[in-house]
Amino acid sequence: MKRISLTQYLVEEQRLHNSIPAELRLLIEVVARACKTISHAVSKGALGEVLGSAGSENVQGEVQKKLDVLSNEILLEANEWGGHLAAMASEEMETIHPIPNRYPKGEYMLLFDPLDGSSNIDVNVSIGTIFSVLKAPEGMKEPSEKDFLQPGVKQVAAGYAVYGPQTVLVLTTGDGVNCFTLDREMGSWVLTQRDMQIPAETKEYAINASNARHWYPPVKRYIDELQSGDTGPRGKNFNMRWIASMVADVHRILNRGGVFMYPADAREPDKPGKLRLMYEANPMAFIVEQAGGAATNGKQRILDIQPQKLHERVAVFLGSKSEVERVTGYHNQ
Ligand code: P6P
């Protein structure tokens, strides 16, 4: 494949599909540049004095790692001045972050999990950044949380970066999914995979199996069948992976198929799941669907869910369409 840069890709996409106006292209390039900076900081590890806890908690009551806080700041600073955004929202911040008055405001709203998979940071396992782009409601003056509460189908772009053996950026603007690899020598994102497609069938599943005793019956039935392998109703053997970094599990699934699950369970009956709708499940669901896969909360399509709160959680079943449809079917029986 002819190697082209992220910028050339975005300009050519605009020519072809008229789906990436200049402001959105600037947004994507600014976020991509911020991910380069985060990748650089992450890769220093102990040498950069950035490991360990920041001594604070985020709105989720989770201990913040130094790199969580640093990554959040990198994304805020990178996006404040450009004039393309009306406001931002982050897993690491309780309330929305309006653009300071000293800068012009734009028509887009950016949501992100600046560093997903934090429990993996200090042990050198892949982590990543997840982002979602919405348009500001018509006529919005001062942005508030309710302006962000749009269903996932309203996203105009979504992407994630994986800081792993390679640093990759996976992006959709609604015309398929493309992957860019960071060329560290040139400091540029290079298109390495066009129009990624998730295999409809798979032999791999991803779930935190330590929660098995808490799973509700539809999940237990589905996983029991997978584990029965060729002696059970599925008639074939399955393999399991659980990286505990959603970005890394999703990236594997985009490349070779699979199904990723973080279900609600009986540990906390009122908690719909662990993952957040607005800046984890929605962007990943948009990407997965654009790659021919499916994403539900066990009952309905994730992208159709009407959010009620900025940091609300949701159950997630995503990946190879046939598997997601099967496990969702068990919930709806
Ligand atoms: P558990 C990381 O903290 C995260 O939000 C996702 O990236 C990951 O898939 C999940 O939580 C891991 O959760 O309960 O296995 O540690």
PDB file of C-alpha atoms in Angstrom, residues 201-202 222 224-238 322-323 326 330:
ATOM      1  CA  GLU A 201     -16.868 -15.422  12.880  1.00  0.00           C
ATOM      2  CA  THR A 202     -14.289 -15.884  15.606  1.00  0.00           C
ATOM      3  CA  TYR A 222     -22.926 -17.948  26.657  1.00  0.00           C
ATOM      4  CA  ASP A 224     -20.279 -21.987  29.437  1.00  0.00           C
ATOM      5  CA  GLU A 225     -21.005 -22.826  25.774  1.00  0.00           C
ATOM      6  CA  LEU A 226     -17.724 -21.239  24.652  1.00  0.00           C
ATOM      7  CA  GLN A 227     -15.832 -23.170  27.331  1.00  0.00           C
ATOM      8  CA  SER A 228     -17.512 -26.476  26.355  1.00  0.00           C
ATOM      9  CA  GLY A 229     -15.749 -26.060  23.022  1.00  0.00           C
ATOM     10  CA  ASP A 230     -16.120 -28.908  20.521  1.00  0.00           C
ATOM     11  CA  THR A 231     -17.828 -31.079  23.154  1.00  0.00           C
ATOM     12  CA  GLY A 232     -20.660 -28.567  23.531  1.00  0.00           C
ATOM     13  CA  PRO A 233     -23.365 -26.857  21.460  1.00  0.00           C
ATOM     14  CA  ARG A 234     -20.876 -24.599  19.640  1.00  0.00           C
ATOM     15  CA  GLY A 235     -19.012 -27.579  18.207  1.00  0.00           C
ATOM     16  CA  LYS A 236     -15.669 -25.764  18.141  1.00  0.00           C
ATOM     17  CA  ASN A 237     -12.976 -24.713  20.609  1.00  0.00           C
ATOM     18  CA  PHE A 238     -12.474 -21.098  21.674  1.00  0.00           C
ATOM     19  CA  SER A 322     -22.482 -13.298  14.899  1.00  0.00           C
ATOM     20  CA  GLU A 323     -21.204 -13.610  18.472  1.00  0.00           C
ATOM     21  CA  ARG A 326     -25.916 -14.595  19.863  1.00  0.00           C
ATOM     22  CA  TYR A 330     -29.689 -14.873  25.086  1.00  0.00           C
TER      23      TYR A 330
END
